[in-house]
Amino acid sequence: MVIKKHGDILSSEITDEHLFLNRRNFVRAAVLAGTTTATALLYRRFAIPAPVPAQVAANIEGVKSSTPDVAVPPPPADARTPYEKITNYNNYYEFTTDKEDVARLARNFTTRPWTVEVGGLVQKPKTFDIDDLIKLAPQEERVYRFRCVEGWSMIIPWVGFPLAKLLSAVEPLGGARYVAFESVVRPKEMPGQREGTLDFPYVEGLRLDEAMHPLTILATGIYGKVLLPQNGAPVRLVVPWKYGFKSAKAIVKITLTEREPPTTWNLATPSEYGFYSNVNPQVDHPRWSQATEQRIGEFGRRDTLMFNGYADEVAQLYAGMDLRRYF
Ligand SMILES: Nc1nc2c(c(=O)[nH]1)N[C@H]1C(S)=C(S)[C@@H](COP(=O)(O)O)O[C@H]1N2
Ligand SMILES: [Mo]
C-alpha cells in the first residue's frame, strides 16, 4: 500500500519515500500525515499566509575553489539550483515529514555550542568543538549533483572539506572498516522527534574507503554561506554518488567500526533501502523506477546517471560487486 500525502508537492510523480514505513511505523506515519493535512487545510480555510520569513545566513570567509591535494571533477554544466529552493524543500524527519515546512520548524534550532565526538577504532579519539573542526581543513566549494531516492535532484554548491581530513587526524586503526554517523537528538527543538515517525537518532554509515574518498565531504555551508538548520547545520555529510538519505545532517558522533553499522532507512524498511544506496538507474526501488529524475526547478524529467555522474571517480570502489544484491 502506498500512502499519498495531500500537501503541495512539486511533481505528482515524486513518491514520498518516507510515508511508506514498516508495520510499526506505519500507524505513526498515518497519524502524522493526517495532522499535517489538517493543518494545511486550516491555513487554506482561513486564508492565513503560511509564515515563511526570509532567512539570512552569514557568509563563510576564505572559501577556496578546491584543496590542491585533492582531485575532484569539474562542477556539472547544469544550472545550480536556486538557494531559495535548496533551503525550502528539505527532507529532515527530526522536524517534519513535510518538505516545505522544515525551514520554518527548524528556524530556531541552536547550532552553538556544538561538539562532534570522533572515536571507535582510532588511535586518537577526540571530541571536537565545531569551530575547531571547521578549522581542520580549508573550506572549499564543491558543486555536486544531489539525488534523493524519491526521484528529485538538485545541483548544490556546498562549502565544506573532505571527511578524509578529519579521519586522518584521528588515525584509523588497522581493524577499522566502516564509519558510523549519528545525528543529534534534541526533542525539545525537533518536533518530529516527539512524534517518532522514525527511531532517532538518525544513523548512517559508509565503508571506510567510501568515507576516505576525496568526493566525500563534511559540509558546513551552501552558496558561500553558513548552512541553515534545515540543511543540516552546523555540519552534515555529503556523499554525491549515493542517494540523499546517506547524507546525515546535524552530526554529533562519528565512530570507526569493524562491522557494517546500522542505518536508519535500512532499519525502517530493509527491503527498500540497502546499506550501499549508490545512485543506480538500472536498479529500481521496489515501488518505483530510478531511471529518471525530476530536477527541482525544471519541467520534465532527466535520465539518472550511474553513480549520479561520478562513475569515473567511484566505480572502482565496487569492482566485482553485484550492485543488485548490494543495493
Ligand atoms: N538527520 C537527518 N539527516 C538526513 C535526513 C533526515 O531526515 N534526518 N534526510 C535525508 C534525506 S532523505 C535527504 S534527500 C537529504 C536532504 O538534504 P537537504 O534537505 O539539505 O536537501 O538529507 C538526508 N539527511
Ligand atoms: Mo531523500
mmCIF file of C-alpha atoms and ligand atoms in Angstrom:
data_model
loop_
_atom_site.group_PDB
_atom_site.id
_atom_site.type_symbol
_atom_site.label_atom_id
_atom_site.label_comp_id
_atom_site.label_asym_id
_atom_site.label_seq_id
_atom_site.Cartn_x
_atom_site.Cartn_y
_atom_site.Cartn_z
ATOM 1 C CA MET A 1 0.000 0.000 0.000
ATOM 2 C CA VAL A 2 1.213 3.465 -0.811
ATOM 3 C CA ILE A 3 0.155 6.361 1.323
ATOM 4 C CA LYS A 4 -0.202 9.544 -0.651
ATOM 5 C CA LYS A 5 0.235 12.838 1.038
ATOM 6 C CA HIS A 6 -2.130 15.619 0.089
ATOM 7 C CA GLY A 7 0.223 18.544 0.598
ATOM 8 C CA ASP A 8 1.697 20.674 -2.154
ATOM 9 C CA ILE A 9 4.270 18.565 -3.918
ATOM 10 C CA LEU A 10 6.284 19.804 -6.835
ATOM 11 C CA SER A 11 5.500 16.865 -9.081
ATOM 12 C CA SER A 12 2.796 14.245 -8.872
ATOM 13 C CA GLU A 13 5.436 11.739 -9.907
ATOM 14 C CA ILE A 14 7.516 12.302 -6.819
ATOM 15 C CA THR A 15 6.902 9.487 -4.407
ATOM 16 C CA ASP A 16 7.242 10.230 -0.747
ATOM 17 C CA GLU A 17 9.676 7.545 0.361
ATOM 18 C CA HIS A 18 9.204 8.391 3.946
ATOM 19 C CA LEU A 19 5.480 7.858 4.204
ATOM 20 C CA PHE A 20 5.893 4.179 3.433
ATOM 21 C CA LEU A 21 7.345 2.644 6.530
ATOM 22 C CA ASN A 22 7.429 -0.694 8.251
ATOM 23 C CA ARG A 23 4.370 -2.013 10.051
ATOM 24 C CA ARG A 24 5.180 -0.481 13.400
ATOM 25 C CA ASN A 25 5.933 2.937 11.974
ATOM 26 C CA PHE A 26 3.055 2.762 9.537
ATOM 27 C CA VAL A 27 0.402 3.794 12.033
ATOM 28 C CA ARG A 28 2.515 6.610 13.443
ATOM 29 C CA ALA A 29 3.171 7.883 9.927
ATOM 30 C CA ALA A 30 -0.506 7.760 9.017
ATOM 31 C CA VAL A 31 -1.471 9.744 12.120
ATOM 32 C CA LEU A 32 1.220 12.285 11.375
ATOM 33 C CA ALA A 33 0.222 12.645 7.723
ATOM 34 C CA GLY A 34 -3.358 13.306 8.838
ATOM 35 C CA THR A 35 -2.243 16.024 11.235
ATOM 36 C CA THR A 36 -0.156 17.728 8.563
ATOM 37 C CA THR A 37 -3.052 17.689 6.116
ATOM 38 C CA ALA A 38 -5.429 19.112 8.709
ATOM 39 C CA THR A 39 -3.042 21.977 9.438
ATOM 40 C CA ALA A 40 -2.629 22.755 5.744
ATOM 41 C CA LEU A 41 -6.405 22.796 5.271
ATOM 42 C CA LEU A 42 -6.797 25.114 8.226
ATOM 43 C CA TYR A 43 -4.397 27.602 6.678
ATOM 44 C CA ARG A 44 -6.315 27.496 3.418
ATOM 45 C CA ARG A 45 -9.747 27.720 5.060
ATOM 46 C CA PHE A 46 -8.901 30.945 6.880
ATOM 47 C CA ALA A 47 -6.584 32.262 4.176
ATOM 48 C CA ILE A 48 -3.733 32.660 6.643
ATOM 49 C CA PRO A 49 -0.478 33.002 4.731
ATOM 50 C CA ALA A 50 1.968 30.326 5.846
ATOM 51 C CA PRO A 51 4.675 32.177 7.779
ATOM 52 C CA VAL A 52 7.878 31.867 5.778
ATOM 53 C CA PRO A 53 10.177 34.652 6.949
ATOM 54 C CA ALA A 54 13.300 35.239 4.903
ATOM 55 C CA GLN A 55 16.364 33.681 6.438
ATOM 56 C CA VAL A 56 19.769 35.261 6.324
ATOM 57 C CA ALA A 57 22.877 33.147 6.683
ATOM 58 C CA ALA A 58 26.317 34.604 7.404
ATOM 59 C CA ASN A 59 28.997 34.433 4.718
ATOM 60 C CA ILE A 60 31.869 31.985 5.168
ATOM 61 C CA GLU A 61 35.217 33.741 4.801
ATOM 62 C CA GLY A 62 38.080 32.451 2.680
ATOM 63 C CA VAL A 63 36.334 29.687 0.715
ATOM 64 C CA LYS A 64 38.756 28.057 -1.754
ATOM 65 C CA SER A 65 37.696 26.527 -5.047
ATOM 66 C CA SER A 66 39.328 23.235 -4.092
ATOM 67 C CA THR A 67 42.045 21.752 -1.917
ATOM 68 C CA PRO A 68 45.209 21.484 -4.043
ATOM 69 C CA ASP A 69 45.987 17.915 -2.966
ATOM 70 C CA VAL A 70 42.532 16.529 -3.743
ATOM 71 C CA ALA A 71 41.428 15.644 -7.287
ATOM 72 C CA VAL A 72 37.761 16.482 -7.885
ATOM 73 C CA PRO A 73 35.781 16.543 -11.143
ATOM 74 C CA PRO A 74 34.722 19.933 -12.564
ATOM 75 C CA PRO A 75 31.267 21.178 -11.492
ATOM 76 C CA PRO A 76 28.353 19.810 -13.549
ATOM 77 C CA ALA A 77 27.466 22.006 -16.533
ATOM 78 C CA ASP A 78 23.800 22.229 -15.464
ATOM 79 C CA ALA A 79 22.466 25.318 -13.716
ATOM 80 C CA ARG A 80 22.779 25.466 -9.961
ATOM 81 C CA THR A 81 19.545 25.040 -8.063
ATOM 82 C CA PRO A 82 18.427 28.395 -6.601
ATOM 83 C CA TYR A 83 19.308 28.964 -2.932
ATOM 84 C CA GLU A 84 15.648 29.556 -2.164
ATOM 85 C CA LYS A 85 14.778 26.026 -3.378
ATOM 86 C CA ILE A 86 17.699 24.330 -1.607
ATOM 87 C CA THR A 87 16.687 25.952 1.660
ATOM 88 C CA ASN A 88 12.917 25.448 1.394
ATOM 89 C CA TYR A 89 12.497 21.909 0.059
ATOM 90 C CA ASN A 90 14.055 19.590 2.617
ATOM 91 C CA ASN A 91 13.927 16.107 3.992
ATOM 92 C CA TYR A 92 14.577 16.248 7.721
ATOM 93 C CA TYR A 93 12.426 13.892 9.713
ATOM 94 C CA GLU A 94 13.569 15.229 13.070
ATOM 95 C CA PHE A 95 11.407 18.256 12.240
ATOM 96 C CA THR A 96 8.598 17.092 9.982
ATOM 97 C CA THR A 97 7.758 14.876 7.008
ATOM 98 C CA ASP A 98 6.548 17.972 5.145
ATOM 99 C CA LYS A 99 9.428 19.082 2.920
ATOM 100 C CA GLU A 100 8.059 22.581 2.586
ATOM 101 C CA ASP A 101 7.720 23.127 6.316
ATOM 102 C CA VAL A 102 11.159 22.037 7.538
ATOM 103 C CA ALA A 103 12.621 25.531 7.072
ATOM 104 C CA ARG A 104 10.003 27.116 9.316
ATOM 105 C CA LEU A 105 10.185 24.476 12.034
ATOM 106 C CA ALA A 106 13.999 24.421 12.058
ATOM 107 C CA ARG A 107 14.314 28.180 12.186
ATOM 108 C CA ASN A 108 15.328 28.482 15.842
ATOM 109 C CA PHE A 109 17.361 25.304 16.086
ATOM 110 C CA THR A 110 20.535 26.112 18.036
ATOM 111 C CA THR A 111 23.832 25.142 16.441
ATOM 112 C CA ARG A 112 26.184 26.532 19.118
ATOM 113 C CA PRO A 113 27.688 25.229 21.309
ATOM 114 C CA TRP A 114 28.175 22.008 19.336
ATOM 115 C CA THR A 115 30.617 19.150 19.585
ATOM 116 C CA VAL A 116 31.368 16.178 17.362
ATOM 117 C CA GLU A 117 32.696 13.101 19.132
ATOM 118 C CA VAL A 118 35.052 11.092 16.911
ATOM 119 C CA GLY A 119 36.059 7.690 18.229
ATOM 120 C CA GLY A 120 35.866 3.933 17.929
ATOM 121 C CA LEU A 121 38.755 2.171 16.194
ATOM 122 C CA VAL A 122 41.108 5.160 16.065
ATOM 123 C CA GLN A 123 44.486 5.943 17.593
ATOM 124 C CA LYS A 124 43.485 9.435 18.733
ATOM 125 C CA PRO A 125 39.802 9.702 19.679
ATOM 126 C CA LYS A 126 38.739 13.289 20.166
ATOM 127 C CA THR A 127 35.674 15.389 20.842
ATOM 128 C CA PHE A 128 35.915 18.421 18.573
ATOM 129 C CA ASP A 129 34.279 21.717 19.195
ATOM 130 C CA ILE A 130 32.552 22.520 15.897
ATOM 131 C CA ASP A 131 34.599 25.693 15.401
ATOM 132 C CA ASP A 132 37.849 23.720 15.780
ATOM 133 C CA LEU A 133 36.560 21.002 13.478
ATOM 134 C CA ILE A 134 35.856 23.559 10.750
ATOM 135 C CA LYS A 135 39.430 24.865 11.077
ATOM 136 C CA LEU A 136 40.907 21.395 10.469
ATOM 137 C CA ALA A 137 40.967 21.943 6.716
ATOM 138 C CA PRO A 138 40.467 24.777 4.213
ATOM 139 C CA GLN A 139 36.810 25.414 3.437
ATOM 140 C CA GLU A 140 36.216 24.719 -0.227
ATOM 141 C CA GLU A 141 33.343 24.898 -2.653
ATOM 142 C CA ARG A 142 32.096 21.646 -4.175
ATOM 143 C CA VAL A 143 29.312 21.912 -6.722
ATOM 144 C CA TYR A 144 27.673 18.479 -6.711
ATOM 145 C CA ARG A 145 24.658 16.746 -8.168
ATOM 146 C CA PHE A 146 22.353 15.718 -5.327
ATOM 147 C CA ARG A 147 19.861 12.902 -5.929
ATOM 148 C CA CYS A 148 17.124 11.992 -3.461
ATOM 149 C CA VAL A 149 15.931 8.379 -3.612
ATOM 150 C CA GLU A 150 12.405 9.742 -4.095
ATOM 151 C CA GLY A 151 13.314 10.863 -7.604
ATOM 152 C CA TRP A 152 14.132 14.568 -7.313
ATOM 153 C CA SER A 153 17.532 16.146 -7.745
ATOM 154 C CA MET A 154 19.372 19.432 -7.337
ATOM 155 C CA ILE A 155 22.747 20.978 -8.169
ATOM 156 C CA ILE A 156 24.161 22.271 -4.893
ATOM 157 C CA PRO A 157 27.253 24.425 -4.358
ATOM 158 C CA TRP A 158 28.341 23.089 -0.985
ATOM 159 C CA VAL A 159 31.060 24.540 1.199
ATOM 160 C CA GLY A 160 32.985 22.010 3.238
ATOM 161 C CA PHE A 161 36.082 19.857 3.389
ATOM 162 C CA PRO A 162 36.976 16.220 2.742
ATOM 163 C CA LEU A 163 35.892 13.855 5.513
ATOM 164 C CA ALA A 164 39.284 12.169 4.960
ATOM 165 C CA LYS A 165 40.963 15.184 6.592
ATOM 166 C CA LEU A 166 39.098 14.534 9.829
ATOM 167 C CA LEU A 167 39.542 10.762 9.714
ATOM 168 C CA SER A 168 43.287 11.091 9.105
ATOM 169 C CA ALA A 169 43.547 13.443 12.079
ATOM 170 C CA VAL A 170 42.230 10.761 14.453
ATOM 171 C CA GLU A 171 44.329 7.992 12.820
ATOM 172 C CA PRO A 172 42.155 4.972 11.999
ATOM 173 C CA LEU A 173 43.406 1.659 13.400
ATOM 174 C CA GLY A 174 44.060 -1.346 11.159
ATOM 175 C CA GLY A 175 40.813 -3.065 12.142
ATOM 176 C CA ALA A 176 38.596 -0.114 11.146
ATOM 177 C CA ARG A 177 36.482 -0.963 8.096
ATOM 178 C CA TYR A 178 33.384 1.236 8.412
ATOM 179 C CA VAL A 179 32.399 4.678 9.639
ATOM 180 C CA ALA A 180 29.142 5.277 11.538
ATOM 181 C CA PHE A 181 27.467 8.690 11.723
ATOM 182 C CA GLU A 182 24.937 9.833 14.279
ATOM 183 C CA SER A 183 22.673 12.881 14.107
ATOM 184 C CA VAL A 184 21.610 14.950 17.068
ATOM 185 C CA VAL A 185 18.747 14.042 19.425
ATOM 186 C CA ARG A 186 17.030 17.101 20.803
ATOM 187 C CA PRO A 187 13.265 16.513 21.013
ATOM 188 C CA LYS A 188 12.627 19.892 22.658
ATOM 189 C CA GLU A 189 13.800 21.629 19.481
ATOM 190 C CA MET A 190 12.850 18.935 16.989
ATOM 191 C CA PRO A 191 9.100 18.296 16.843
ATOM 192 C CA GLY A 192 9.470 15.252 14.586
ATOM 193 C CA GLN A 193 11.425 13.526 17.334
ATOM 194 C CA ARG A 194 8.468 13.922 19.662
ATOM 195 C CA GLU A 195 6.161 12.362 17.068
ATOM 196 C CA GLY A 196 8.535 9.447 16.499
ATOM 197 C CA THR A 197 7.964 8.726 12.816
ATOM 198 C CA LEU A 198 11.392 7.120 12.733
ATOM 199 C CA ASP A 199 13.579 5.811 15.521
ATOM 200 C CA PHE A 200 16.080 8.512 16.419
ATOM 201 C CA PRO A 201 18.947 9.262 16.439
ATOM 202 C CA TYR A 202 19.163 9.173 12.659
ATOM 203 C CA VAL A 203 22.119 6.921 11.910
ATOM 204 C CA GLU A 204 24.087 6.352 8.728
ATOM 205 C CA GLY A 205 27.249 4.605 7.643
ATOM 206 C CA LEU A 206 29.888 4.241 4.964
ATOM 207 C CA ARG A 207 32.603 1.739 4.225
ATOM 208 C CA LEU A 208 35.960 3.240 5.256
ATOM 209 C CA ASP A 209 37.162 3.536 1.646
ATOM 210 C CA GLU A 210 33.947 5.388 0.724
ATOM 211 C CA ALA A 211 34.397 7.671 3.715
ATOM 212 C CA MET A 212 38.025 8.361 2.767
ATOM 213 C CA HIS A 213 37.154 9.042 -0.889
ATOM 214 C CA PRO A 214 38.024 12.634 -1.924
ATOM 215 C CA LEU A 215 34.447 13.305 -3.095
ATOM 216 C CA THR A 216 33.027 12.623 0.384
ATOM 217 C CA ILE A 217 32.775 15.856 2.353
ATOM 218 C CA LEU A 218 31.571 17.275 5.604
ATOM 219 C CA ALA A 219 29.528 20.274 4.525
ATOM 220 C CA THR A 220 29.292 23.444 6.583
ATOM 221 C CA GLY A 221 27.767 25.781 4.011
ATOM 222 C CA ILE A 222 25.858 26.331 0.763
ATOM 223 C CA TYR A 223 26.421 29.150 -1.779
ATOM 224 C CA GLY A 224 29.265 30.519 0.347
ATOM 225 C CA LYS A 225 27.004 30.940 3.377
ATOM 226 C CA VAL A 226 26.873 29.045 6.646
ATOM 227 C CA LEU A 227 24.433 26.105 6.497
ATOM 228 C CA LEU A 228 20.934 26.906 7.658
ATOM 229 C CA PRO A 229 19.381 24.462 10.144
ATOM 230 C CA GLN A 230 17.110 22.876 7.528
ATOM 231 C CA ASN A 231 20.137 21.747 5.510
ATOM 232 C CA GLY A 232 21.856 20.112 8.473
ATOM 233 C CA ALA A 233 23.698 22.864 10.335
ATOM 234 C CA PRO A 234 26.248 23.053 11.725
ATOM 235 C CA VAL A 235 27.753 20.063 9.905
ATOM 236 C CA ARG A 236 26.367 17.333 7.657
ATOM 237 C CA LEU A 237 27.703 14.598 5.455
ATOM 238 C CA VAL A 238 27.585 14.785 1.627
ATOM 239 C CA VAL A 239 28.275 11.686 -0.486
ATOM 240 C CA PRO A 240 27.369 12.792 -4.021
ATOM 241 C CA TRP A 241 27.247 9.363 -5.707
ATOM 242 C CA LYS A 242 24.757 7.974 -3.191
ATOM 243 C CA TYR A 243 21.077 8.704 -2.578
ATOM 244 C CA GLY A 244 20.487 11.756 -0.419
ATOM 245 C CA PHE A 245 19.478 9.899 2.712
ATOM 246 C CA LYS A 246 23.083 8.772 3.223
ATOM 247 C CA SER A 247 23.978 12.434 3.844
ATOM 248 C CA ALA A 248 23.219 12.621 7.571
ATOM 249 C CA LYS A 249 22.502 16.078 8.970
ATOM 250 C CA ALA A 250 23.478 17.721 12.259
ATOM 251 C CA ILE A 251 26.186 15.184 13.074
ATOM 252 C CA VAL A 252 27.273 14.788 16.701
ATOM 253 C CA LYS A 253 29.137 11.479 16.571
ATOM 254 C CA ILE A 254 31.439 9.666 14.145
ATOM 255 C CA THR A 255 32.602 6.160 15.058
ATOM 256 C CA LEU A 256 35.015 3.881 13.207
ATOM 257 C CA THR A 257 33.912 0.271 13.409
ATOM 258 C CA GLU A 258 34.881 -3.205 12.328
ATOM 259 C CA ARG A 259 31.343 -4.183 11.280
ATOM 260 C CA GLU A 260 28.835 -2.587 8.949
ATOM 261 C CA PRO A 261 26.867 -0.125 11.107
ATOM 262 C CA PRO A 262 23.050 0.010 11.178
ATOM 263 C CA THR A 263 21.432 2.740 9.055
ATOM 264 C CA THR A 264 18.096 4.439 9.699
ATOM 265 C CA TRP A 265 16.272 3.722 6.419
ATOM 266 C CA ASN A 266 17.558 0.171 6.279
ATOM 267 C CA LEU A 267 16.248 -0.400 9.807
ATOM 268 C CA ALA A 268 12.879 1.135 8.883
ATOM 269 C CA THR A 269 12.365 -0.677 5.557
ATOM 270 C CA PRO A 270 15.176 -3.147 4.813
ATOM 271 C CA SER A 271 13.640 -4.412 1.571
ATOM 272 C CA GLU A 272 13.693 -0.887 0.132
ATOM 273 C CA TYR A 273 16.891 0.698 1.413
ATOM 274 C CA GLY A 274 20.223 -1.088 1.467
ATOM 275 C CA PHE A 275 23.495 -0.108 3.091
ATOM 276 C CA TYR A 276 25.201 0.983 -0.136
ATOM 277 C CA SER A 277 22.428 3.078 -1.713
ATOM 278 C CA ASN A 278 24.537 4.062 -4.693
ATOM 279 C CA VAL A 279 22.593 6.028 -7.298
ATOM 280 C CA ASN A 280 21.884 3.461 -9.999
ATOM 281 C CA PRO A 281 19.368 3.978 -12.824
ATOM 282 C CA GLN A 282 19.384 0.215 -13.501
ATOM 283 C CA VAL A 283 18.339 -0.851 -10.013
ATOM 284 C CA ASP A 284 14.803 0.263 -9.310
ATOM 285 C CA HIS A 285 13.345 0.957 -5.923
ATOM 286 C CA PRO A 286 10.783 -1.809 -5.246
ATOM 287 C CA ARG A 287 7.973 0.714 -5.700
ATOM 288 C CA TRP A 288 9.256 2.983 -8.476
ATOM 289 C CA SER A 289 11.800 3.306 -11.264
ATOM 290 C CA GLN A 290 15.095 5.055 -10.629
ATOM 291 C CA ALA A 291 15.802 5.522 -14.371
ATOM 292 C CA THR A 292 14.811 9.220 -14.427
ATOM 293 C CA GLU A 293 14.619 12.142 -12.052
ATOM 294 C CA GLN A 294 12.938 15.497 -11.584
ATOM 295 C CA ARG A 295 15.496 18.278 -11.347
ATOM 296 C CA ILE A 296 13.938 20.759 -8.947
ATOM 297 C CA GLY A 297 13.033 23.913 -10.873
ATOM 298 C CA GLU A 298 12.813 22.161 -14.257
ATOM 299 C CA PHE A 299 9.936 20.743 -16.272
ATOM 300 C CA GLY A 300 10.078 17.159 -17.459
ATOM 301 C CA ARG A 301 12.472 14.501 -16.274
ATOM 302 C CA ARG A 302 16.159 13.809 -16.862
ATOM 303 C CA ASP A 303 17.888 10.477 -17.175
ATOM 304 C CA THR A 304 19.554 9.450 -13.941
ATOM 305 C CA LEU A 305 23.294 8.854 -14.284
ATOM 306 C CA MET A 306 25.191 5.834 -12.961
ATOM 307 C CA PHE A 307 26.699 6.730 -9.585
ATOM 308 C CA ASN A 308 24.938 10.076 -10.082
ATOM 309 C CA GLY A 309 27.510 11.015 -12.736
ATOM 310 C CA TYR A 310 30.550 10.158 -10.623
ATOM 311 C CA ALA A 311 31.311 6.713 -12.112
ATOM 312 C CA ASP A 312 34.803 7.744 -13.272
ATOM 313 C CA GLU A 313 35.686 8.642 -9.709
ATOM 314 C CA VAL A 314 33.980 5.890 -7.712
ATOM 315 C CA ALA A 315 33.129 2.848 -9.854
ATOM 316 C CA GLN A 316 36.357 1.110 -8.873
ATOM 317 C CA LEU A 317 35.255 1.077 -5.234
ATOM 318 C CA TYR A 318 32.663 -1.525 -6.244
ATOM 319 C CA ALA A 319 34.685 -3.592 -8.711
ATOM 320 C CA GLY A 320 33.445 -7.182 -8.717
ATOM 321 C CA MET A 321 30.395 -6.432 -6.550
ATOM 322 C CA ASP A 322 26.879 -7.378 -7.623
ATOM 323 C CA LEU A 323 25.170 -3.986 -7.358
ATOM 324 C CA ARG A 324 21.712 -5.573 -7.441
ATOM 325 C CA ARG A 325 22.485 -7.574 -4.358
ATOM 326 C CA TYR A 326 24.375 -4.767 -2.621
ATOM 327 C CA PHE A 327 21.813 -2.063 -3.368
HETATM 328 N N1 LIG B 1 19.427 13.628 10.348
HETATM 329 C C1 LIG B 1 18.826 13.533 9.150
HETATM 330 N N2 LIG B 1 19.588 13.587 8.055
HETATM 331 C C2 LIG B 1 19.002 13.493 6.830
HETATM 332 C C3 LIG B 1 17.601 13.303 6.691
HETATM 333 C C4 LIG B 1 16.827 13.257 7.887
HETATM 334 O O1 LIG B 1 15.586 13.107 7.871
HETATM 335 N N3 LIG B 1 17.477 13.383 9.089
HETATM 336 N N4 LIG B 1 17.047 13.181 5.437
HETATM 337 C C5 LIG B 1 17.926 12.727 4.349
HETATM 338 C C6 LIG B 1 17.326 12.807 3.027
HETATM 339 S S1 LIG B 1 16.159 11.643 2.622
HETATM 340 C C7 LIG B 1 17.738 13.722 2.097
HETATM 341 S S2 LIG B 1 17.170 13.679 0.498
HETATM 342 C C8 LIG B 1 18.690 14.796 2.473
HETATM 343 C C9 LIG B 1 18.066 16.161 2.152
HETATM 344 O O2 LIG B 1 19.015 17.190 2.342
HETATM 345 P P1 LIG B 1 18.626 18.700 2.027
HETATM 346 O O3 LIG B 1 17.362 18.993 2.760
HETATM 347 O O4 LIG B 1 19.772 19.520 2.509
HETATM 348 O O5 LIG B 1 18.427 18.789 0.539
HETATM 349 O O6 LIG B 1 19.040 14.773 3.839
HETATM 350 C C10 LIG B 1 19.263 13.498 4.369
HETATM 351 N N5 LIG B 1 19.801 13.594 5.715
HETATM 352 MO MO MO B 2 15.974 11.612 0.293
#
